[in-house]
PDB file of C-alpha atoms in Angstrom:
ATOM      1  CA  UNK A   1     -12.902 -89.474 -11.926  1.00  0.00           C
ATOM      2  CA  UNK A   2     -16.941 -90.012 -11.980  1.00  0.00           C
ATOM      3  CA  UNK A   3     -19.379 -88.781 -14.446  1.00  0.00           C
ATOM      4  CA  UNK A   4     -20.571 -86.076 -12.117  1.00  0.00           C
ATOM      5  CA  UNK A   5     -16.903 -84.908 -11.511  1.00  0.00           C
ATOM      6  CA  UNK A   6     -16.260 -84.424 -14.618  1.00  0.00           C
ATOM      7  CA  UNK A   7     -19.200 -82.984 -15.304  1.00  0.00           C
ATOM      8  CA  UNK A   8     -18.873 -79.879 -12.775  1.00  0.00           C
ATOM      9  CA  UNK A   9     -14.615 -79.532 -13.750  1.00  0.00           C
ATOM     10  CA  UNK A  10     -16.544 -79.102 -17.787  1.00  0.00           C
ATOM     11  CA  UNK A  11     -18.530 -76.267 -16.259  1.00  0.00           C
ATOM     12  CA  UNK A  12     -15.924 -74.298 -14.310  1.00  0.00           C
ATOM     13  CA  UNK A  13     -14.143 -74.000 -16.989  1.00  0.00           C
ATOM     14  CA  UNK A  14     -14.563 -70.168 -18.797  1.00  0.00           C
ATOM     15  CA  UNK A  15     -15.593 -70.404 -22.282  1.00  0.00           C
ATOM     16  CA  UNK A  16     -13.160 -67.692 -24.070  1.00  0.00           C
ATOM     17  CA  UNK A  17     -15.922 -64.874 -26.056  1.00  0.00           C
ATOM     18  CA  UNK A  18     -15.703 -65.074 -29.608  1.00  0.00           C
ATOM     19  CA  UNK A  19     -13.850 -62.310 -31.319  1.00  0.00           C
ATOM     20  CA  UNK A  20     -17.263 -61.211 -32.860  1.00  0.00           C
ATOM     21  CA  UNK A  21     -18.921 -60.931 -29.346  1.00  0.00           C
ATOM     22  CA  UNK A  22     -15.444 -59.300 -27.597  1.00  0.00           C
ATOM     23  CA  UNK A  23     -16.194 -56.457 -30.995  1.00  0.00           C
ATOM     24  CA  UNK A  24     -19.568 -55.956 -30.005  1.00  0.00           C
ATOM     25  CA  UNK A  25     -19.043 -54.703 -26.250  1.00  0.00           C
ATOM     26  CA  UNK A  26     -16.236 -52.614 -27.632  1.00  0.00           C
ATOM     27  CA  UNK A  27     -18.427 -50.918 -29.732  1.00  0.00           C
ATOM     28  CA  UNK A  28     -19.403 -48.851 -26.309  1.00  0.00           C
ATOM     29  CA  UNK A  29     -16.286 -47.875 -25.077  1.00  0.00           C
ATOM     30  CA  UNK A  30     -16.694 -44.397 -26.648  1.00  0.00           C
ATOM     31  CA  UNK A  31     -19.823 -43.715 -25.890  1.00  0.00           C
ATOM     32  CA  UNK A  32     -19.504 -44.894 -22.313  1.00  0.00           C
ATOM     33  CA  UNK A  33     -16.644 -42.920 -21.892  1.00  0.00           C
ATOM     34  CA  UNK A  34     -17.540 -39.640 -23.759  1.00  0.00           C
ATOM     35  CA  UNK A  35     -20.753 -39.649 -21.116  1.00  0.00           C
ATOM     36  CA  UNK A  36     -18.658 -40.159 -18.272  1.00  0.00           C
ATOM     37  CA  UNK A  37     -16.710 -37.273 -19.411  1.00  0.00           C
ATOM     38  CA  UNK A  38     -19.766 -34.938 -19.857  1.00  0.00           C
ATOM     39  CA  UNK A  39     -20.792 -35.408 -16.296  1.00  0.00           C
ATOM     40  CA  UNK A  40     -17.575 -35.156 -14.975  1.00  0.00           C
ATOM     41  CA  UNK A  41     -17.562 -31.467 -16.830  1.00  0.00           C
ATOM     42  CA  UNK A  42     -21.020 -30.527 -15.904  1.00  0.00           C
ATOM     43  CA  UNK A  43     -20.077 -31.877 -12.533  1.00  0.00           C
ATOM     44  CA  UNK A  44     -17.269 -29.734 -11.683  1.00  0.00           C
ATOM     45  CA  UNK A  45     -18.523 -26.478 -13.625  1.00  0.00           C
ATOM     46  CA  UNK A  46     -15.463 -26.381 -16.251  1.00  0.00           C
ATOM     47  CA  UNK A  47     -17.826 -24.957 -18.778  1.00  0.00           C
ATOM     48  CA  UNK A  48     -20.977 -22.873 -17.973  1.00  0.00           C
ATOM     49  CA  UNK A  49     -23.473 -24.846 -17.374  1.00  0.00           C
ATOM     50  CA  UNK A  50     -25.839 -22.816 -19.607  1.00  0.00           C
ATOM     51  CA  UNK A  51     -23.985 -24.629 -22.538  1.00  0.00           C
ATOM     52  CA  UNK A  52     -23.159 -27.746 -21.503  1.00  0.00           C
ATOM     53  CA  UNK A  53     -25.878 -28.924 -19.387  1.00  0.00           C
ATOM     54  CA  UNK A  54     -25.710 -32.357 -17.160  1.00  0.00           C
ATOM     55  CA  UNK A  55     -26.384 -35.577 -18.374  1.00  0.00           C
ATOM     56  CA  UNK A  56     -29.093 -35.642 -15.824  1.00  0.00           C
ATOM     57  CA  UNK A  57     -30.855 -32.635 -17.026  1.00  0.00           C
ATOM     58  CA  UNK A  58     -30.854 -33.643 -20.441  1.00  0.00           C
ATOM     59  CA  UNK A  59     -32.545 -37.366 -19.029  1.00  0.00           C
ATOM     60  CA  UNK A  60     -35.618 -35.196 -17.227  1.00  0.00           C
ATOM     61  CA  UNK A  61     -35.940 -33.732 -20.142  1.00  0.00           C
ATOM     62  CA  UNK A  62     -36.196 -36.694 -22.089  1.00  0.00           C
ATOM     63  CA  UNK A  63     -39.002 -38.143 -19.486  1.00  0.00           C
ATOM     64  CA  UNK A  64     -40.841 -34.766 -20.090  1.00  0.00           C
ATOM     65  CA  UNK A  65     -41.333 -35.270 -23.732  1.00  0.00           C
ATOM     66  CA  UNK A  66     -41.953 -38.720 -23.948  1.00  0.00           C
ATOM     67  CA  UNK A  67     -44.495 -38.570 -21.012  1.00  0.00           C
ATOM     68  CA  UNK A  68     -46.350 -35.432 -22.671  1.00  0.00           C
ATOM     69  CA  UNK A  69     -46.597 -36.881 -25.878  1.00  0.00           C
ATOM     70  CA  UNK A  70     -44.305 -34.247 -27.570  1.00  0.00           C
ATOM     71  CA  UNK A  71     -41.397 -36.481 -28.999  1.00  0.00           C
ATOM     72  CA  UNK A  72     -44.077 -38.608 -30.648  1.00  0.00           C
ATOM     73  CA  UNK A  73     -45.529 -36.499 -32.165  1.00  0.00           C
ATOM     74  CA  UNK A  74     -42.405 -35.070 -33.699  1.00  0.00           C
ATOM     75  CA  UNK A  75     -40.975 -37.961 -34.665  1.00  0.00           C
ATOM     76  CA  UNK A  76     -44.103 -40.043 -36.435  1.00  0.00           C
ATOM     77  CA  UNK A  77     -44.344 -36.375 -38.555  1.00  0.00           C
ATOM     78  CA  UNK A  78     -40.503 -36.364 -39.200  1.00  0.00           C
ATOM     79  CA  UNK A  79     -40.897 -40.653 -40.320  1.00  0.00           C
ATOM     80  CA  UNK A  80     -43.544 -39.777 -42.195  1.00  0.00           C
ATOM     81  CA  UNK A  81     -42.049 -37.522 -44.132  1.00  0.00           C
ATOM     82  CA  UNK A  82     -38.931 -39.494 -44.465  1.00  0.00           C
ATOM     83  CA  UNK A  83     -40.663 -42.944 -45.340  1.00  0.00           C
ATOM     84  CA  UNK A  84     -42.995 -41.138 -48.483  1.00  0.00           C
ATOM     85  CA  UNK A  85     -39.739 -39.079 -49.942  1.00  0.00           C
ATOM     86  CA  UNK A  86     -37.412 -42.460 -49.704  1.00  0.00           C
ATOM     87  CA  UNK A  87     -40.826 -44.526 -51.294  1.00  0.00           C
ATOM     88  CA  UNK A  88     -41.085 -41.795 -53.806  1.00  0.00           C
ATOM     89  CA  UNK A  89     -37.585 -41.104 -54.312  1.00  0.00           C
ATOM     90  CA  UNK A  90     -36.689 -44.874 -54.324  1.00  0.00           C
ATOM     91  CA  UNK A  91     -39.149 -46.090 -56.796  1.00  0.00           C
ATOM     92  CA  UNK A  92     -38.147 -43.338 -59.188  1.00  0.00           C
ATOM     93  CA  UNK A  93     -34.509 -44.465 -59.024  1.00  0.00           C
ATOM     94  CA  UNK A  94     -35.208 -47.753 -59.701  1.00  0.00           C
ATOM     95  CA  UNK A  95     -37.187 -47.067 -62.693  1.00  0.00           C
ATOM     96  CA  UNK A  96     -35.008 -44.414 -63.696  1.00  0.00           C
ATOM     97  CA  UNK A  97     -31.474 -46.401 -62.934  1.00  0.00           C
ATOM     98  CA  UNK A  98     -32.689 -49.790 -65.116  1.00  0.00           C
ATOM     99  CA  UNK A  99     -33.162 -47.549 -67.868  1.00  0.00           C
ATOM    100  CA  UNK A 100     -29.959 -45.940 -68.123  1.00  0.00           C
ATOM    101  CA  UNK A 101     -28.700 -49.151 -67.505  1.00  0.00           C
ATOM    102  CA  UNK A 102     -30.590 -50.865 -70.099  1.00  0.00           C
ATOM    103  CA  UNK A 103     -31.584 -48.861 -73.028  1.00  0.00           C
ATOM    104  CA  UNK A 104     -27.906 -47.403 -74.955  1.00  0.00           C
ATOM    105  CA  UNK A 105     -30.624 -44.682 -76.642  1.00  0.00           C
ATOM    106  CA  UNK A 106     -32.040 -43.878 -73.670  1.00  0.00           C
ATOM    107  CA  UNK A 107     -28.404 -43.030 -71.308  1.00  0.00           C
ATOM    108  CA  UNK A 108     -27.641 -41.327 -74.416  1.00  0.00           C
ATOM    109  CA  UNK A 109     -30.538 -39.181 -74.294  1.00  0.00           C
ATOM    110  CA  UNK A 110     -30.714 -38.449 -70.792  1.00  0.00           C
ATOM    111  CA  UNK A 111     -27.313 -39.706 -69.295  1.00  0.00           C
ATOM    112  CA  UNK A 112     -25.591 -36.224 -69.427  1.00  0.00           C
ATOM    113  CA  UNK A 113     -28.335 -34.266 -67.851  1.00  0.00           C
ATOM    114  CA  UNK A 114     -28.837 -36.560 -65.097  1.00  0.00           C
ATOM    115  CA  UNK A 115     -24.859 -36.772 -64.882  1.00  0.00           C
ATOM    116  CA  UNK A 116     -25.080 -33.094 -65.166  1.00  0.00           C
ATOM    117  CA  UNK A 117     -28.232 -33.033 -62.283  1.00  0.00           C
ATOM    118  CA  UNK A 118     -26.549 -35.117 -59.681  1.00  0.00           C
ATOM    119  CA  UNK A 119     -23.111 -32.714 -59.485  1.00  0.00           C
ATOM    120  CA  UNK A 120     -25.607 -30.177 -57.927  1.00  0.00           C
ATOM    121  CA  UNK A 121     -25.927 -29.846 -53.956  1.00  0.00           C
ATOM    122  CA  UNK A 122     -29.147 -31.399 -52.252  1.00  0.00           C
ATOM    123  CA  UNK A 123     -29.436 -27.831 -50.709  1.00  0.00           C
ATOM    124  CA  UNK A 124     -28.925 -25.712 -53.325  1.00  0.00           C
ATOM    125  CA  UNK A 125     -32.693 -27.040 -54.396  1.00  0.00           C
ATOM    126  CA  UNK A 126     -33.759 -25.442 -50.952  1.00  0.00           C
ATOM    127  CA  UNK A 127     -34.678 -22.141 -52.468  1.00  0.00           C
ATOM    128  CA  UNK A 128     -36.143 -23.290 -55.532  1.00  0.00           C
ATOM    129  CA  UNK A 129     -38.281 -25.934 -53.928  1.00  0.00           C
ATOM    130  CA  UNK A 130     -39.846 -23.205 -50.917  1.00  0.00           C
ATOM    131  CA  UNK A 131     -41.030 -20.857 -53.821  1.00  0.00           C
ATOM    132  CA  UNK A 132     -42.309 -23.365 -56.172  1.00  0.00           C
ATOM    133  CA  UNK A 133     -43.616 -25.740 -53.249  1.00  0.00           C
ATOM    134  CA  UNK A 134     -43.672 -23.489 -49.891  1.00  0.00           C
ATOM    135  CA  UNK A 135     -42.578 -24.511 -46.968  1.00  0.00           C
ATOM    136  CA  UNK A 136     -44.731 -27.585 -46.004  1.00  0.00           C
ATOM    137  CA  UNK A 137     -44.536 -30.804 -46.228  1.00  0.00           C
ATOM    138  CA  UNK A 138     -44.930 -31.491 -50.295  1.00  0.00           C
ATOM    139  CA  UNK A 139     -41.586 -29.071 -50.007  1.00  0.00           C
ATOM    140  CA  UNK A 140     -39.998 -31.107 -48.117  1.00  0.00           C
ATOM    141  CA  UNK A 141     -41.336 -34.680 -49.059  1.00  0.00           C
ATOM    142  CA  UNK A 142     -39.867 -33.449 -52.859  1.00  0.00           C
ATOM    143  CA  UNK A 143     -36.611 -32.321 -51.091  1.00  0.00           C
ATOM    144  CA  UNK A 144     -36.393 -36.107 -49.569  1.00  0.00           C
ATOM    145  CA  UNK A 145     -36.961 -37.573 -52.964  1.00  0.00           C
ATOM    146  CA  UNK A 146     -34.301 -35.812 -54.521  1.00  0.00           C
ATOM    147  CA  UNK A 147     -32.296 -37.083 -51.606  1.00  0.00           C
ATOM    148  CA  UNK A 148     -33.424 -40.540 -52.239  1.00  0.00           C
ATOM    149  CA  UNK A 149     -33.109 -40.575 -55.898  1.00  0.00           C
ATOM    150  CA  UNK A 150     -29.417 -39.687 -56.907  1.00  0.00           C
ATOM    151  CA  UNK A 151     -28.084 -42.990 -55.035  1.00  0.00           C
ATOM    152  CA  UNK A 152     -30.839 -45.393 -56.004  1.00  0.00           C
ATOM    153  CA  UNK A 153     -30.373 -44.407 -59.829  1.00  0.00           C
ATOM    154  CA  UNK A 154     -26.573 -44.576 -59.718  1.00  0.00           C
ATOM    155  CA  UNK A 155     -26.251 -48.312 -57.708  1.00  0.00           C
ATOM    156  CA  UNK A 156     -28.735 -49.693 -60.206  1.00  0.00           C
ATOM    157  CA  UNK A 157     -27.860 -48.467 -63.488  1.00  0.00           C
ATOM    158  CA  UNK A 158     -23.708 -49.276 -62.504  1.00  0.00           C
ATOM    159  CA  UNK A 159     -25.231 -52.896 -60.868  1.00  0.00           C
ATOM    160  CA  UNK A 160     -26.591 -53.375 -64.938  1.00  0.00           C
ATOM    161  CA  UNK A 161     -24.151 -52.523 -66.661  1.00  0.00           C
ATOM    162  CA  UNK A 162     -21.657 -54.401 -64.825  1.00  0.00           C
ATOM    163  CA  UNK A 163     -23.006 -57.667 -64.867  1.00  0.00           C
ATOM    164  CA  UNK A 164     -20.843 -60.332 -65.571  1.00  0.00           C
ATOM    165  CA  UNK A 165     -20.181 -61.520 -69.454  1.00  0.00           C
ATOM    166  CA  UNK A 166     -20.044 -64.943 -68.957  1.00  0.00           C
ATOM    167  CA  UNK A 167     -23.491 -64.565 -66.990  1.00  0.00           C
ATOM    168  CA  UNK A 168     -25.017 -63.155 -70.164  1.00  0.00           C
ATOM    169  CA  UNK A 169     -23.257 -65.383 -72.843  1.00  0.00           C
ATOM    170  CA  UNK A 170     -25.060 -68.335 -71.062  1.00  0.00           C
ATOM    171  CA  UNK A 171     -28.504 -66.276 -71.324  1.00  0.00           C
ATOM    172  CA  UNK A 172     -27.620 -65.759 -74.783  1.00  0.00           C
ATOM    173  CA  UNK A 173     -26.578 -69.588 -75.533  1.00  0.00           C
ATOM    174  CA  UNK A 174     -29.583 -70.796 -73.645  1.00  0.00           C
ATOM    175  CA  UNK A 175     -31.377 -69.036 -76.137  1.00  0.00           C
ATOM    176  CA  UNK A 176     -33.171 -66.634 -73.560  1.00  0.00           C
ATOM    177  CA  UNK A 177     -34.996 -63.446 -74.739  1.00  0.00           C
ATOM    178  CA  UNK A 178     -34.027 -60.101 -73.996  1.00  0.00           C
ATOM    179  CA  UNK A 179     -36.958 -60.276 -71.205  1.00  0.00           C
ATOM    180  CA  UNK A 180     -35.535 -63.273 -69.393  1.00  0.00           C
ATOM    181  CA  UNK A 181     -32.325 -62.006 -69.569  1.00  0.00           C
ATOM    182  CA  UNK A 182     -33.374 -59.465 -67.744  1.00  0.00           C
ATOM    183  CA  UNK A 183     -35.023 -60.653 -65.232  1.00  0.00           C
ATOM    184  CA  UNK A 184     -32.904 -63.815 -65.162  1.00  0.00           C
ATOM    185  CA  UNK A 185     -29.413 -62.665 -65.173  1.00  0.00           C
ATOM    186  CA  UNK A 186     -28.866 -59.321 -64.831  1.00  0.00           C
ATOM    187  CA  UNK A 187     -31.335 -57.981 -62.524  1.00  0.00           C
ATOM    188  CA  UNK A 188     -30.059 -61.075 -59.683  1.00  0.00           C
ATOM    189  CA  UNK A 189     -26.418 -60.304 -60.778  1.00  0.00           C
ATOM    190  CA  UNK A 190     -27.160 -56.485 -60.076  1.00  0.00           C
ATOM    191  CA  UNK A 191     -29.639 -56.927 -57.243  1.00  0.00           C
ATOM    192  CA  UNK A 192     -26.452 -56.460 -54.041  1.00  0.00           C
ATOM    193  CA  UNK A 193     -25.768 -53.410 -55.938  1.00  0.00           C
ATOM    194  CA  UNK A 194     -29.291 -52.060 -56.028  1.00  0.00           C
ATOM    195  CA  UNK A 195     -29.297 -53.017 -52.322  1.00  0.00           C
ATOM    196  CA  UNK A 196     -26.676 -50.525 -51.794  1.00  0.00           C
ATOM    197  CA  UNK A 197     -28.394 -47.691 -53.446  1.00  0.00           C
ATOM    198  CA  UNK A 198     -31.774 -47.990 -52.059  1.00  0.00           C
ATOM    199  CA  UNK A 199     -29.492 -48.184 -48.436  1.00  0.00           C
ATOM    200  CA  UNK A 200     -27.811 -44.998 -49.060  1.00  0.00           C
ATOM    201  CA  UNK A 201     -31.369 -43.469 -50.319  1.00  0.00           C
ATOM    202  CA  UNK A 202     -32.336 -44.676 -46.777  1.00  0.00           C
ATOM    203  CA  UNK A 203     -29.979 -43.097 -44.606  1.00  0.00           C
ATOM    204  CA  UNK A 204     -29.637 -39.915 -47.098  1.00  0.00           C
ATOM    205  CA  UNK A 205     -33.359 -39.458 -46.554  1.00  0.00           C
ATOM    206  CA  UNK A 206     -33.089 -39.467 -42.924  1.00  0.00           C
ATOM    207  CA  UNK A 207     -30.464 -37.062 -43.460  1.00  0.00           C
ATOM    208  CA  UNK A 208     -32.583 -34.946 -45.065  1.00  0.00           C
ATOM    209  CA  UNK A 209     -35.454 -34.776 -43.096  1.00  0.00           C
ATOM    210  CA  UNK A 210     -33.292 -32.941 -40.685  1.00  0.00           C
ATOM    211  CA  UNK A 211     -32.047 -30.793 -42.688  1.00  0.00           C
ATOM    212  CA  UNK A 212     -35.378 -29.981 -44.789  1.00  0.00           C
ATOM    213  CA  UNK A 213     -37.106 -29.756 -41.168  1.00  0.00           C
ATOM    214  CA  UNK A 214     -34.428 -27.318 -39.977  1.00  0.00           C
ATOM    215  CA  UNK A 215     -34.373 -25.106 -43.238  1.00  0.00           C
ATOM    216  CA  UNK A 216     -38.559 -25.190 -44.198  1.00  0.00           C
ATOM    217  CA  UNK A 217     -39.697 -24.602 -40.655  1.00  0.00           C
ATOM    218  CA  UNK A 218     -42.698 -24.943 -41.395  1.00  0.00           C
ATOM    219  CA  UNK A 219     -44.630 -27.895 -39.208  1.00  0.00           C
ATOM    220  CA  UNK A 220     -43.880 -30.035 -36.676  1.00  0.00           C
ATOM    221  CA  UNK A 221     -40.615 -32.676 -36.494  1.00  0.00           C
ATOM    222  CA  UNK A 222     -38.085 -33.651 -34.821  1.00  0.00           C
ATOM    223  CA  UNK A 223     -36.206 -31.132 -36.322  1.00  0.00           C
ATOM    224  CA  UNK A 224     -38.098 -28.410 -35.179  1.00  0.00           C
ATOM    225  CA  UNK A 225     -37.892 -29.404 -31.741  1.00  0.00           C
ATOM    226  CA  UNK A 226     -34.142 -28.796 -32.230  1.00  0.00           C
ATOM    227  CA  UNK A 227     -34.967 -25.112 -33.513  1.00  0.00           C
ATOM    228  CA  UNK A 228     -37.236 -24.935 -30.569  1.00  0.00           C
ATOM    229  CA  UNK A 229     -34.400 -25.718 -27.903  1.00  0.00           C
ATOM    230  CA  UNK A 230     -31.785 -23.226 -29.756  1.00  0.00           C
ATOM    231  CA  UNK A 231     -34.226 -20.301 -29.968  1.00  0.00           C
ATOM    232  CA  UNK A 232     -34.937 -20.780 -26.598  1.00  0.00           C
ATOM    233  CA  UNK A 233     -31.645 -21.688 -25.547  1.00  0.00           C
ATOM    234  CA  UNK A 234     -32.608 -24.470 -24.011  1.00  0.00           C
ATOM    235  CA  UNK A 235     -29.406 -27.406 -24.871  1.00  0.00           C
ATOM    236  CA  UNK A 236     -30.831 -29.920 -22.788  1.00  0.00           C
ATOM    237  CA  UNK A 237     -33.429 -30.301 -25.680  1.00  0.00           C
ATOM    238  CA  UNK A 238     -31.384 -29.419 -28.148  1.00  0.00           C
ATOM    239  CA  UNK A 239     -29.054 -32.742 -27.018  1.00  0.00           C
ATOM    240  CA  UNK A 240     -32.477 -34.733 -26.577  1.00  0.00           C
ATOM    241  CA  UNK A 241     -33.198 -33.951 -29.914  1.00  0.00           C
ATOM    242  CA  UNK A 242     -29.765 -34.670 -31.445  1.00  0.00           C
ATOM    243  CA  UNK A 243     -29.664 -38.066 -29.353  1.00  0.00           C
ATOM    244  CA  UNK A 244     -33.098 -38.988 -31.163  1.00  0.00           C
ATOM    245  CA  UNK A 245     -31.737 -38.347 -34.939  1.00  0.00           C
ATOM    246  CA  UNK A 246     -28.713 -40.398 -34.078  1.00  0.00           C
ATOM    247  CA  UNK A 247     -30.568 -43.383 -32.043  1.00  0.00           C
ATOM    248  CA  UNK A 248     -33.338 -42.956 -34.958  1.00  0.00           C
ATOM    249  CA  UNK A 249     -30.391 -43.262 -37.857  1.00  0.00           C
ATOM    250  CA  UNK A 250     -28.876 -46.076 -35.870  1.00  0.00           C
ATOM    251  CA  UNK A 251     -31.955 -48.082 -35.747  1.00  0.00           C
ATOM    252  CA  UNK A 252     -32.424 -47.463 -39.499  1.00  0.00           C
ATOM    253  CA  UNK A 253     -28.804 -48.739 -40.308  1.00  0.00           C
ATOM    254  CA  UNK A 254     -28.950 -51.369 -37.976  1.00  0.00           C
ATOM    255  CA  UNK A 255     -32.701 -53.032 -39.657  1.00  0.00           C
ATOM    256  CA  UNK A 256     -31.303 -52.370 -43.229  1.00  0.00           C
ATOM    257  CA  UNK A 257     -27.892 -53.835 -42.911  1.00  0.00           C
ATOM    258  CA  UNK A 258     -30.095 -57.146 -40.709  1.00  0.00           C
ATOM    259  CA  UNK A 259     -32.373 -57.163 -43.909  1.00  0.00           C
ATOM    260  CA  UNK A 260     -28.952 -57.418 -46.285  1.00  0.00           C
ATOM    261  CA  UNK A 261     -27.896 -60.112 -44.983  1.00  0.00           C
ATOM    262  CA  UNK A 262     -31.460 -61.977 -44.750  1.00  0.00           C
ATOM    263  CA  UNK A 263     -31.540 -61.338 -48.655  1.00  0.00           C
ATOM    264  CA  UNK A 264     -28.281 -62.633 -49.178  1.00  0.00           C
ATOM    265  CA  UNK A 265     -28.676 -65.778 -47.232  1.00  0.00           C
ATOM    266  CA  UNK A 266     -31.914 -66.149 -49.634  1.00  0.00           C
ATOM    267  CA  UNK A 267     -30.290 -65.518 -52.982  1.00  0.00           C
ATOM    268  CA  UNK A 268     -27.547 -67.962 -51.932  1.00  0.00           C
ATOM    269  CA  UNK A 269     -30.336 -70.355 -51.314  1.00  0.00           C
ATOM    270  CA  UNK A 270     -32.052 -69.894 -54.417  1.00  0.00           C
ATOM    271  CA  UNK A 271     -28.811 -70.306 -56.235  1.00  0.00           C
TER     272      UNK A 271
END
């Protein structure tokens, strides 16, 4: 058989996908199959079509507030909000989480109230934080922090304290002081477990933008623009708007999860 023969007999051949790649396409089954189902319904006038409106409606919709400007404007004030109370309520965490972690006098100190603090419901805050904040945004920027802040300080102070022994009786053979230990051994050892509280504090955040948008109504989000379709009765936005939060959340999971695995390609590296 010639070169060339062989050649085109390689390329007829089907390359089998890889399980990874046959698990990605499955991944939209569901959805696929759950619209199909919601046209079919709004198709055939099963339920009244003042509640469950057609996929198609809910698209022209969609065109409307992109091309009048409206769903950018709510969303840039809802990520707004949501990137300043994760900042906020991140940075505290941190802070607060390596010193429970690190200092026996201070956990002792403030260990049970915190303990005490993070048994409480994000929303029971809701009424304290309208009267002593309103209902703008500082209310609900604070309201995001506290989202924010219960995860990060919990995955950090655990991701100290259970660093591994041997780790730290080579710091303390080496000789190392209590700053390089630190910052040589047990913040690396607890850094995947930080990672996982400031990637709850993301998604939590996000969370709670909806939520602090649909209790302070104060403003303009894309919370609001839910409000705005159920007080008008309008569920064609009120599915826009739910599509957004879960395409928005999506993206959010989908960067943070692509940024985990950058950072643990580079600690592997740099071990």
């Amino acid at each position: 058989m010639s070169t060339s023969t062989q050649d085109a007999a390689e390329l007829a051949v089907v390359q089998p996908l890889r399980p990874e790649q046959r698990g990605r396409w499955r991944g939209f089954v569901l959805p696929v199959a759950a619209v199909a189902l919601w046209w079919l319904l709004s198709s055939l006038d099963v339920v009244s079509s003042a509640l469950l409106v057609s996929p198609a409606k809910v698209f022209g919709t969609a065109v409307d507030q992109v091309a009048s400007g409206r769903l950018w404007r709510a969303l840039s004030a809802s990520l707004a909000r949501e990137a300043t109370g994760f900042l906020i309520g991140t940075a505290s965490g941190l802070v607060l989480g390596a010193l429970l972690g690190l200092s026996p006098l201070f956990n002792r100190i403030v260990g049970p109230s915190f303990n005490t603090f993070k048994q409480i419901s994000l929303f029971a805050w809701i009424p304290l934080i309208s009267v002593w904040f309103g209902l703008g945004d500082v209310a609900k920027v604070v309201f995001l922090s506290l989202a924010a802040l219960v995860p990060v300080v919990v995955n950090t102070c655990d991701g100290i304290r259970t660093t591994p022994a041997p780790l730290l009786e080579v710091a303390r053979v080496y000789g190392f002081t209590r700053w390089q230990t630190v910052t040589q051994v047990v913040l690396p050892a607890a850094l995947p477990s930080i990672f996982t509280g400031v990637y709850l504090a993301l998604i939590y955040s996000w969370l709670a933008t909806i939520g602090a948008e649909y209790l302070l109504v104060a403003g303009r989000g894309i919370g609001n623009t839910l409000i705005e379709g159920s007080e008008h009765f309008q569920m064609d936005l009120v599915i826009f708007g739910m599509f957004v939060i879960g395409l928005v959340g999506w993206l959010m999971n989908a960067s943070a999860r692509a940024l985990e695995r950058r950072l643990a390609r580079w600690t592997g590296r740099s071990n």
